[in-house]
């Protein structure tokens, strides 16, 4: 068996991993303000002196799965005003387009058990431009681009260090650690390297008083003393390395402006180096935070290697087989990925996919947030919440998170988001289906899902509503897992399904305002896609009927029906649930078509498109004729069922036929179920063939949605002719905006008015594949629109996949679209093969925008590459 796959069978190998966040400051869980200003309560500048309450951050950090002990790297170029303990970035109010990390680092490799990991951090040799980045971004408006670290010129003439950080496990709790520092400049340069180890402070809040200790009696060794951690030593290969000690405690003089009798604080190592404050570190060589001090110089164009070991063993020579183990783990990582990529022939595709996988794996994070304790405040140190002011998440006291979870981005989004996670799990299933299944089950546990059935959205406001894609992801992961392992994991599917019954009921009871099977949900993860805030409360009881909210629910009903059918093969009782969700789907489809005799439907026959509807209290309604991906989402409600499956479910088939025969008003509103398609398959879709074709004609029009890099989130027609809508005496204007948002709606830190977003594109590709599975060549469209070329939907799906992949692929001139035309990133030998997986991409140029370091749903490119990426479809 492949060595890495064998390790994956032993959960002990995942007890330690890269679970340390890239940013803990500015999060809700660290916010004890009275006004809910998380970004203002904890900031980057005070993070160096403030002990966190809930979890830790660091550079390339590792920890155990309960984060009792952490290890990470800090650096100092002897010019910066502080040591680099964590990646710098702007808070939401500092950036002209919201929060943004201002560092360059790339995730290069990782394995599911973290037996081998590699990343590179590009650290400037000159003084880091903290103040310039803050000032210039503060000066710029929403109409200006972000001012990035590269724009400062700090990397000109290759004036930086490439710091390659690698980990290789000897055993599940025994780490070999290597950093290779490359001086890319033409001048010798100093560098202070600080491999740092510390305990998360869980003794200072009044819930326990056990305080572990770090100690040293000889150079090159730091002793670890914790009653529940097997690791006992941190070794430096350079046995002359001295250790510096302080405590992981808040410095009250800097944070609280008060005097303390304690002597050693979290910022002790920083103050010792930067201020030459010898009293900031503990000369007795003990504490709860420590590091080795490696003060070196790197020759021009030269490099140095530094090696460490974090181990449960006491030994004279901790490095006797270091190189052999490192070489073995790297070879095993190559073996593992060779097995995954065996059907991929193009080396660049392999590189893009492997870095996408690496980013997913590096962005696992220990996430700790006990909402009840947070709301009440701790016994010591922090004040209770002031409920006379705004406080978040007051309805989620049952939430108790203390798990390793896949993050969207460990700097910009260092908290789980439910619909993001659903997309993460699909490419994760290719790598490690066990972890993907665990993640999907986790969010349905009673300490996550609300007693009323709502799934938590994300930390900023758990009560927000995300698109209900958990069932879709669960079944996709189930099928991938079945294919990889040769047998179906029915207990997994059944356990998630049981909890999703509660969630589906919550949607029906809470988000169907008038009990008419038309669903809202507010912005539904799409931020500023509408002309106005879709959470807006209108006067006189007017309300918004959402084409996307209703379509998501049609998709949800079909997903639940399909899961029920699968479970029925093993337990016939689920046939009752399958028919129930079949009926739900039919009623939702009917509602989308016609909201009543005197009302308009969500479908606009004149335009051949779906629109949101403003429902007025007098019974009239107004169609919001804004063409966006809101009108494409109805495509996602599609299921193809093979005749053989129906034959195995006679009760379902019998009751389904009764409904279709006795309720023709429902049957006629969807694609004709009773007409078998290619190869005896049956189709269920909100879109009949005529409507599907009309929607697709809009979607594949290069003057509307179709970009060289995928499907835009809004029609390009609004670039020259903005959409204007008037309500309550106000005019709301929407213009096609292909890159960053030009408004402050929802903070202005993301934009759905033109850019390309992978989650929607991924579902479009999958939906087209399903339609092709049914129609085959019997349904062809002109693709692209007005080209004269008629193509089947498989061709369209494959071509869209290629367009999405082209964002990352180097073109004939060596440019990668996501780099936005930056010559250094595209052509410099030390940058050109590194990939960033951004949150979303410019609708015209493919430039990466938003969160830059492996936004998890962008990793769906790994899944698109996997089955069919070699060449353009014919």
PDB file of C-alpha atoms in Angstrom, residues 36-238:
ATOM      1  CA  UNK A  36     -19.153  44.597  18.457  1.00  0.00           C
ATOM      2  CA  UNK A  37     -16.170  46.258  16.778  1.00  0.00           C
ATOM      3  CA  UNK A  38     -14.008  43.152  16.547  1.00  0.00           C
ATOM      4  CA  UNK A  39     -11.496  44.822  14.239  1.00  0.00           C
ATOM      5  CA  UNK A  40     -10.985  47.640  16.719  1.00  0.00           C
ATOM      6  CA  UNK A  41     -10.878  45.642  19.937  1.00  0.00           C
ATOM      7  CA  UNK A  42      -7.884  43.513  18.960  1.00  0.00           C
ATOM      8  CA  UNK A  43      -5.493  44.839  16.322  1.00  0.00           C
ATOM      9  CA  UNK A  44      -2.314  43.758  14.604  1.00  0.00           C
ATOM     10  CA  UNK A  45      -0.244  46.248  16.587  1.00  0.00           C
ATOM     11  CA  UNK A  46      -1.384  44.963  19.976  1.00  0.00           C
ATOM     12  CA  UNK A  47      -1.372  41.266  19.016  1.00  0.00           C
ATOM     13  CA  UNK A  48       2.305  41.065  19.894  1.00  0.00           C
ATOM     14  CA  UNK A  49       1.494  42.054  23.505  1.00  0.00           C
ATOM     15  CA  UNK A  50      -1.965  40.544  24.058  1.00  0.00           C
ATOM     16  CA  UNK A  51      -2.488  36.933  25.119  1.00  0.00           C
ATOM     17  CA  UNK A  52      -5.350  35.515  23.092  1.00  0.00           C
ATOM     18  CA  UNK A  53      -8.315  33.921  24.823  1.00  0.00           C
ATOM     19  CA  UNK A  54      -9.391  31.291  22.315  1.00  0.00           C
ATOM     20  CA  UNK A  55      -6.575  30.267  19.996  1.00  0.00           C
ATOM     21  CA  UNK A  56      -3.199  31.308  18.595  1.00  0.00           C
ATOM     22  CA  UNK A  57      -1.627  32.592  15.397  1.00  0.00           C
ATOM     23  CA  UNK A  58       1.818  32.351  13.859  1.00  0.00           C
ATOM     24  CA  UNK A  59       3.854  31.833  10.693  1.00  0.00           C
ATOM     25  CA  UNK A  60       3.801  28.255   9.364  1.00  0.00           C
ATOM     26  CA  UNK A  61       2.575  27.170  12.779  1.00  0.00           C
ATOM     27  CA  UNK A  62       1.841  23.650  13.964  1.00  0.00           C
ATOM     28  CA  UNK A  63       0.030  22.422  17.067  1.00  0.00           C
ATOM     29  CA  UNK A  64      -1.875  19.481  18.487  1.00  0.00           C
ATOM     30  CA  UNK A  65      -5.567  19.064  17.695  1.00  0.00           C
ATOM     31  CA  UNK A  66      -6.599  20.812  20.952  1.00  0.00           C
ATOM     32  CA  UNK A  67      -3.877  23.442  20.612  1.00  0.00           C
ATOM     33  CA  UNK A  68      -2.235  23.030  23.958  1.00  0.00           C
ATOM     34  CA  UNK A  69       1.260  23.482  22.499  1.00  0.00           C
ATOM     35  CA  UNK A  70       2.205  25.577  19.465  1.00  0.00           C
ATOM     36  CA  UNK A  71       5.319  25.944  17.360  1.00  0.00           C
ATOM     37  CA  UNK A  72       5.890  28.578  14.674  1.00  0.00           C
ATOM     38  CA  UNK A  73       8.590  30.805  13.212  1.00  0.00           C
ATOM     39  CA  UNK A  74       9.324  34.473  13.787  1.00  0.00           C
ATOM     40  CA  UNK A  75      11.867  36.569  11.892  1.00  0.00           C
ATOM     41  CA  UNK A  76      13.614  39.923  12.097  1.00  0.00           C
ATOM     42  CA  UNK A  77      15.637  41.607   9.387  1.00  0.00           C
ATOM     43  CA  UNK A  78      17.190  43.979  11.956  1.00  0.00           C
ATOM     44  CA  UNK A  79      15.352  46.887  10.344  1.00  0.00           C
ATOM     45  CA  UNK A  80      11.670  46.337  11.195  1.00  0.00           C
ATOM     46  CA  UNK A  81      10.049  48.048  14.149  1.00  0.00           C
ATOM     47  CA  UNK A  82       8.921  44.670  15.506  1.00  0.00           C
ATOM     48  CA  UNK A  83       9.795  41.047  14.992  1.00  0.00           C
ATOM     49  CA  UNK A  84       7.650  39.298  12.388  1.00  0.00           C
ATOM     50  CA  UNK A  85       5.612  36.908  14.552  1.00  0.00           C
ATOM     51  CA  UNK A  86       2.522  36.871  12.335  1.00  0.00           C
ATOM     52  CA  UNK A  87       1.567  37.975   8.860  1.00  0.00           C
ATOM     53  CA  UNK A  88       0.649  41.641   8.574  1.00  0.00           C
ATOM     54  CA  UNK A  89      -2.555  42.905   7.012  1.00  0.00           C
ATOM     55  CA  UNK A  90      -5.142  45.654   7.138  1.00  0.00           C
ATOM     56  CA  UNK A  91      -8.286  45.553   9.211  1.00  0.00           C
ATOM     57  CA  UNK A  92     -11.660  46.031   7.551  1.00  0.00           C
ATOM     58  CA  UNK A  93     -11.761  49.800   8.080  1.00  0.00           C
ATOM     59  CA  UNK A  94      -8.102  50.289   7.059  1.00  0.00           C
ATOM     60  CA  UNK A  95      -8.381  48.728   3.595  1.00  0.00           C
ATOM     61  CA  UNK A  96     -10.151  50.577   0.823  1.00  0.00           C
ATOM     62  CA  UNK A  97     -11.679  47.220  -0.120  1.00  0.00           C
ATOM     63  CA  UNK A  98     -11.912  45.705   3.324  1.00  0.00           C
ATOM     64  CA  UNK A  99      -9.503  43.483   5.215  1.00  0.00           C
ATOM     65  CA  UNK A 100      -6.470  42.273   3.322  1.00  0.00           C
ATOM     66  CA  UNK A 101      -3.233  40.450   4.110  1.00  0.00           C
ATOM     67  CA  UNK A 102      -0.167  42.340   2.906  1.00  0.00           C
ATOM     68  CA  UNK A 103       2.436  39.601   2.713  1.00  0.00           C
ATOM     69  CA  UNK A 104       3.710  37.176   0.095  1.00  0.00           C
ATOM     70  CA  UNK A 105       3.707  33.500   0.975  1.00  0.00           C
ATOM     71  CA  UNK A 106       2.787  30.348  -0.932  1.00  0.00           C
ATOM     72  CA  UNK A 107       1.700  26.885   0.133  1.00  0.00           C
ATOM     73  CA  UNK A 108       3.712  24.413  -1.917  1.00  0.00           C
ATOM     74  CA  UNK A 109       3.070  20.939  -0.558  1.00  0.00           C
ATOM     75  CA  UNK A 110       1.264  18.970   2.126  1.00  0.00           C
ATOM     76  CA  UNK A 111      -0.096  15.480   2.707  1.00  0.00           C
ATOM     77  CA  UNK A 112      -3.345  14.460   4.430  1.00  0.00           C
ATOM     78  CA  UNK A 113      -1.519  13.292   7.592  1.00  0.00           C
ATOM     79  CA  UNK A 114       0.892  16.233   7.378  1.00  0.00           C
ATOM     80  CA  UNK A 115       3.760  13.770   7.204  1.00  0.00           C
ATOM     81  CA  UNK A 116       5.400  16.259   4.842  1.00  0.00           C
ATOM     82  CA  UNK A 117       4.644  19.984   4.490  1.00  0.00           C
ATOM     83  CA  UNK A 118       6.305  22.856   2.672  1.00  0.00           C
ATOM     84  CA  UNK A 119       5.654  26.551   2.189  1.00  0.00           C
ATOM     85  CA  UNK A 120       7.692  29.622   1.280  1.00  0.00           C
ATOM     86  CA  UNK A 121       7.588  33.079   2.869  1.00  0.00           C
ATOM     87  CA  UNK A 122       9.076  36.030   1.012  1.00  0.00           C
ATOM     88  CA  UNK A 123      10.461  38.339   3.703  1.00  0.00           C
ATOM     89  CA  UNK A 124      11.809  41.749   2.637  1.00  0.00           C
ATOM     90  CA  UNK A 125      15.410  42.569   3.495  1.00  0.00           C
ATOM     91  CA  UNK A 126      14.594  46.268   3.858  1.00  0.00           C
ATOM     92  CA  UNK A 127      12.301  47.666   6.534  1.00  0.00           C
ATOM     93  CA  UNK A 128       8.788  46.327   6.112  1.00  0.00           C
ATOM     94  CA  UNK A 129       6.506  49.201   4.925  1.00  0.00           C
ATOM     95  CA  UNK A 130       3.831  48.891   7.629  1.00  0.00           C
ATOM     96  CA  UNK A 131       3.024  52.606   7.791  1.00  0.00           C
ATOM     97  CA  UNK A 132       3.050  53.113   4.027  1.00  0.00           C
ATOM     98  CA  UNK A 133       0.597  50.281   3.474  1.00  0.00           C
ATOM     99  CA  UNK A 134      -1.801  51.649   6.074  1.00  0.00           C
ATOM    100  CA  UNK A 135      -1.520  55.268   4.912  1.00  0.00           C
ATOM    101  CA  UNK A 136      -1.820  54.655   1.179  1.00  0.00           C
ATOM    102  CA  UNK A 137      -4.748  52.240   1.437  1.00  0.00           C
ATOM    103  CA  UNK A 138      -6.435  54.707   3.800  1.00  0.00           C
ATOM    104  CA  UNK A 139      -6.003  57.432   1.205  1.00  0.00           C
ATOM    105  CA  UNK A 140      -7.514  55.431  -1.620  1.00  0.00           C
ATOM    106  CA  UNK A 141     -11.223  55.292  -2.354  1.00  0.00           C
ATOM    107  CA  UNK A 142     -13.500  52.387  -3.277  1.00  0.00           C
ATOM    108  CA  UNK A 143     -12.894  53.294  -6.910  1.00  0.00           C
ATOM    109  CA  UNK A 144      -9.137  52.784  -6.612  1.00  0.00           C
ATOM    110  CA  UNK A 145      -7.323  49.444  -6.608  1.00  0.00           C
ATOM    111  CA  UNK A 146      -5.792  48.102  -3.427  1.00  0.00           C
ATOM    112  CA  UNK A 147      -2.243  49.153  -2.645  1.00  0.00           C
ATOM    113  CA  UNK A 148      -0.310  45.919  -2.333  1.00  0.00           C
ATOM    114  CA  UNK A 149       3.035  45.016  -0.832  1.00  0.00           C
ATOM    115  CA  UNK A 150       4.522  44.627  -4.312  1.00  0.00           C
ATOM    116  CA  UNK A 151       3.432  48.183  -5.153  1.00  0.00           C
ATOM    117  CA  UNK A 152       5.785  49.573  -2.497  1.00  0.00           C
ATOM    118  CA  UNK A 153       8.832  48.411  -4.467  1.00  0.00           C
ATOM    119  CA  UNK A 154      10.087  46.426  -1.485  1.00  0.00           C
ATOM    120  CA  UNK A 155      10.867  43.433  -3.750  1.00  0.00           C
ATOM    121  CA  UNK A 156      12.704  45.416  -6.415  1.00  0.00           C
ATOM    122  CA  UNK A 157      16.063  43.927  -7.421  1.00  0.00           C
ATOM    123  CA  UNK A 158      15.104  40.685  -5.641  1.00  0.00           C
ATOM    124  CA  UNK A 159      15.772  42.419  -2.342  1.00  0.00           C
ATOM    125  CA  UNK A 160      14.233  39.752  -0.129  1.00  0.00           C
ATOM    126  CA  UNK A 161      14.738  36.383   1.515  1.00  0.00           C
ATOM    127  CA  UNK A 162      12.987  33.278   0.277  1.00  0.00           C
ATOM    128  CA  UNK A 163      12.368  31.338   3.480  1.00  0.00           C
ATOM    129  CA  UNK A 164      11.352  27.757   2.724  1.00  0.00           C
ATOM    130  CA  UNK A 165       9.763  26.060   5.740  1.00  0.00           C
ATOM    131  CA  UNK A 166       9.417  22.281   5.731  1.00  0.00           C
ATOM    132  CA  UNK A 167       8.151  19.681   8.177  1.00  0.00           C
ATOM    133  CA  UNK A 168       8.620  15.927   8.038  1.00  0.00           C
ATOM    134  CA  UNK A 169       7.171  13.601  10.665  1.00  0.00           C
ATOM    135  CA  UNK A 170       9.252  10.722  11.946  1.00  0.00           C
ATOM    136  CA  UNK A 171       6.165   9.528  13.765  1.00  0.00           C
ATOM    137  CA  UNK A 172       2.763  11.000  14.445  1.00  0.00           C
ATOM    138  CA  UNK A 173       4.147  13.183  17.279  1.00  0.00           C
ATOM    139  CA  UNK A 174       7.781  13.585  16.227  1.00  0.00           C
ATOM    140  CA  UNK A 175       8.608  16.457  13.835  1.00  0.00           C
ATOM    141  CA  UNK A 176      11.732  17.205  11.844  1.00  0.00           C
ATOM    142  CA  UNK A 177      11.778  20.878  10.892  1.00  0.00           C
ATOM    143  CA  UNK A 178      13.957  22.533   8.280  1.00  0.00           C
ATOM    144  CA  UNK A 179      14.160  26.068   6.966  1.00  0.00           C
ATOM    145  CA  UNK A 180      16.237  27.011   3.975  1.00  0.00           C
ATOM    146  CA  UNK A 181      16.907  30.737   3.664  1.00  0.00           C
ATOM    147  CA  UNK A 182      17.818  32.026   0.206  1.00  0.00           C
ATOM    148  CA  UNK A 183      19.121  35.590  -0.061  1.00  0.00           C
ATOM    149  CA  UNK A 184      17.886  36.641  -3.499  1.00  0.00           C
ATOM    150  CA  UNK A 185      19.677  40.020  -3.395  1.00  0.00           C
ATOM    151  CA  UNK A 186      23.189  41.028  -4.455  1.00  0.00           C
ATOM    152  CA  UNK A 187      24.153  42.139  -0.932  1.00  0.00           C
ATOM    153  CA  UNK A 188      24.936  40.207   2.222  1.00  0.00           C
ATOM    154  CA  UNK A 189      22.013  40.650   4.636  1.00  0.00           C
ATOM    155  CA  UNK A 190      21.378  39.963   8.335  1.00  0.00           C
ATOM    156  CA  UNK A 191      18.508  37.792   9.515  1.00  0.00           C
ATOM    157  CA  UNK A 192      17.354  36.792  12.983  1.00  0.00           C
ATOM    158  CA  UNK A 193      15.489  33.472  13.000  1.00  0.00           C
ATOM    159  CA  UNK A 194      13.309  32.628  15.995  1.00  0.00           C
ATOM    160  CA  UNK A 195      11.814  29.111  16.049  1.00  0.00           C
ATOM    161  CA  UNK A 196       9.237  29.699  18.769  1.00  0.00           C
ATOM    162  CA  UNK A 197       7.340  27.345  21.050  1.00  0.00           C
ATOM    163  CA  UNK A 198       4.578  28.293  23.456  1.00  0.00           C
ATOM    164  CA  UNK A 199       1.544  27.062  25.352  1.00  0.00           C
ATOM    165  CA  UNK A 200      -1.893  28.420  24.579  1.00  0.00           C
ATOM    166  CA  UNK A 201      -2.934  30.356  27.660  1.00  0.00           C
ATOM    167  CA  UNK A 202      -5.854  28.387  29.141  1.00  0.00           C
ATOM    168  CA  UNK A 203      -4.927  28.991  32.770  1.00  0.00           C
ATOM    169  CA  UNK A 204      -5.555  32.713  33.047  1.00  0.00           C
ATOM    170  CA  UNK A 205      -9.324  32.943  32.692  1.00  0.00           C
ATOM    171  CA  UNK A 206     -10.501  31.469  35.973  1.00  0.00           C
ATOM    172  CA  UNK A 207     -11.522  28.027  34.713  1.00  0.00           C
ATOM    173  CA  UNK A 208      -8.339  26.193  35.753  1.00  0.00           C
ATOM    174  CA  UNK A 209      -4.964  26.990  37.183  1.00  0.00           C
ATOM    175  CA  UNK A 210      -2.601  24.378  35.737  1.00  0.00           C
ATOM    176  CA  UNK A 211       0.299  26.227  34.117  1.00  0.00           C
ATOM    177  CA  UNK A 212       2.767  24.138  32.110  1.00  0.00           C
ATOM    178  CA  UNK A 213       6.399  25.139  31.742  1.00  0.00           C
ATOM    179  CA  UNK A 214       9.181  25.422  29.200  1.00  0.00           C
ATOM    180  CA  UNK A 215      12.730  25.236  30.537  1.00  0.00           C
ATOM    181  CA  UNK A 216      16.330  24.980  29.376  1.00  0.00           C
ATOM    182  CA  UNK A 217      19.537  23.952  31.082  1.00  0.00           C
ATOM    183  CA  UNK A 218      21.788  23.494  28.032  1.00  0.00           C
ATOM    184  CA  UNK A 219      22.094  25.323  24.724  1.00  0.00           C
ATOM    185  CA  UNK A 220      20.243  23.825  21.803  1.00  0.00           C
ATOM    186  CA  UNK A 221      17.493  22.198  23.874  1.00  0.00           C
ATOM    187  CA  UNK A 222      14.180  23.473  25.249  1.00  0.00           C
ATOM    188  CA  UNK A 223      12.380  21.139  27.639  1.00  0.00           C
ATOM    189  CA  UNK A 224       8.587  20.837  27.452  1.00  0.00           C
ATOM    190  CA  UNK A 225       6.651  20.031  30.605  1.00  0.00           C
ATOM    191  CA  UNK A 226       2.917  19.513  30.100  1.00  0.00           C
ATOM    192  CA  UNK A 227       1.003  16.706  31.794  1.00  0.00           C
ATOM    193  CA  UNK A 228      -1.068  15.832  28.701  1.00  0.00           C
ATOM    194  CA  UNK A 229       1.427  16.364  25.888  1.00  0.00           C
ATOM    195  CA  UNK A 230       3.895  13.644  24.866  1.00  0.00           C
ATOM    196  CA  UNK A 231       6.368  16.075  23.316  1.00  0.00           C
ATOM    197  CA  UNK A 232       9.280  16.691  25.674  1.00  0.00           C
ATOM    198  CA  UNK A 233      12.060  18.411  23.707  1.00  0.00           C
ATOM    199  CA  UNK A 234      12.642  21.048  21.066  1.00  0.00           C
ATOM    200  CA  UNK A 235      16.133  20.563  19.638  1.00  0.00           C
ATOM    201  CA  UNK A 236      18.258  22.850  17.502  1.00  0.00           C
ATOM    202  CA  UNK A 237      20.892  21.217  15.302  1.00  0.00           C
ATOM    203  CA  UNK A 238      23.153  24.138  16.177  1.00  0.00           C
TER     204      UNK A 238
END
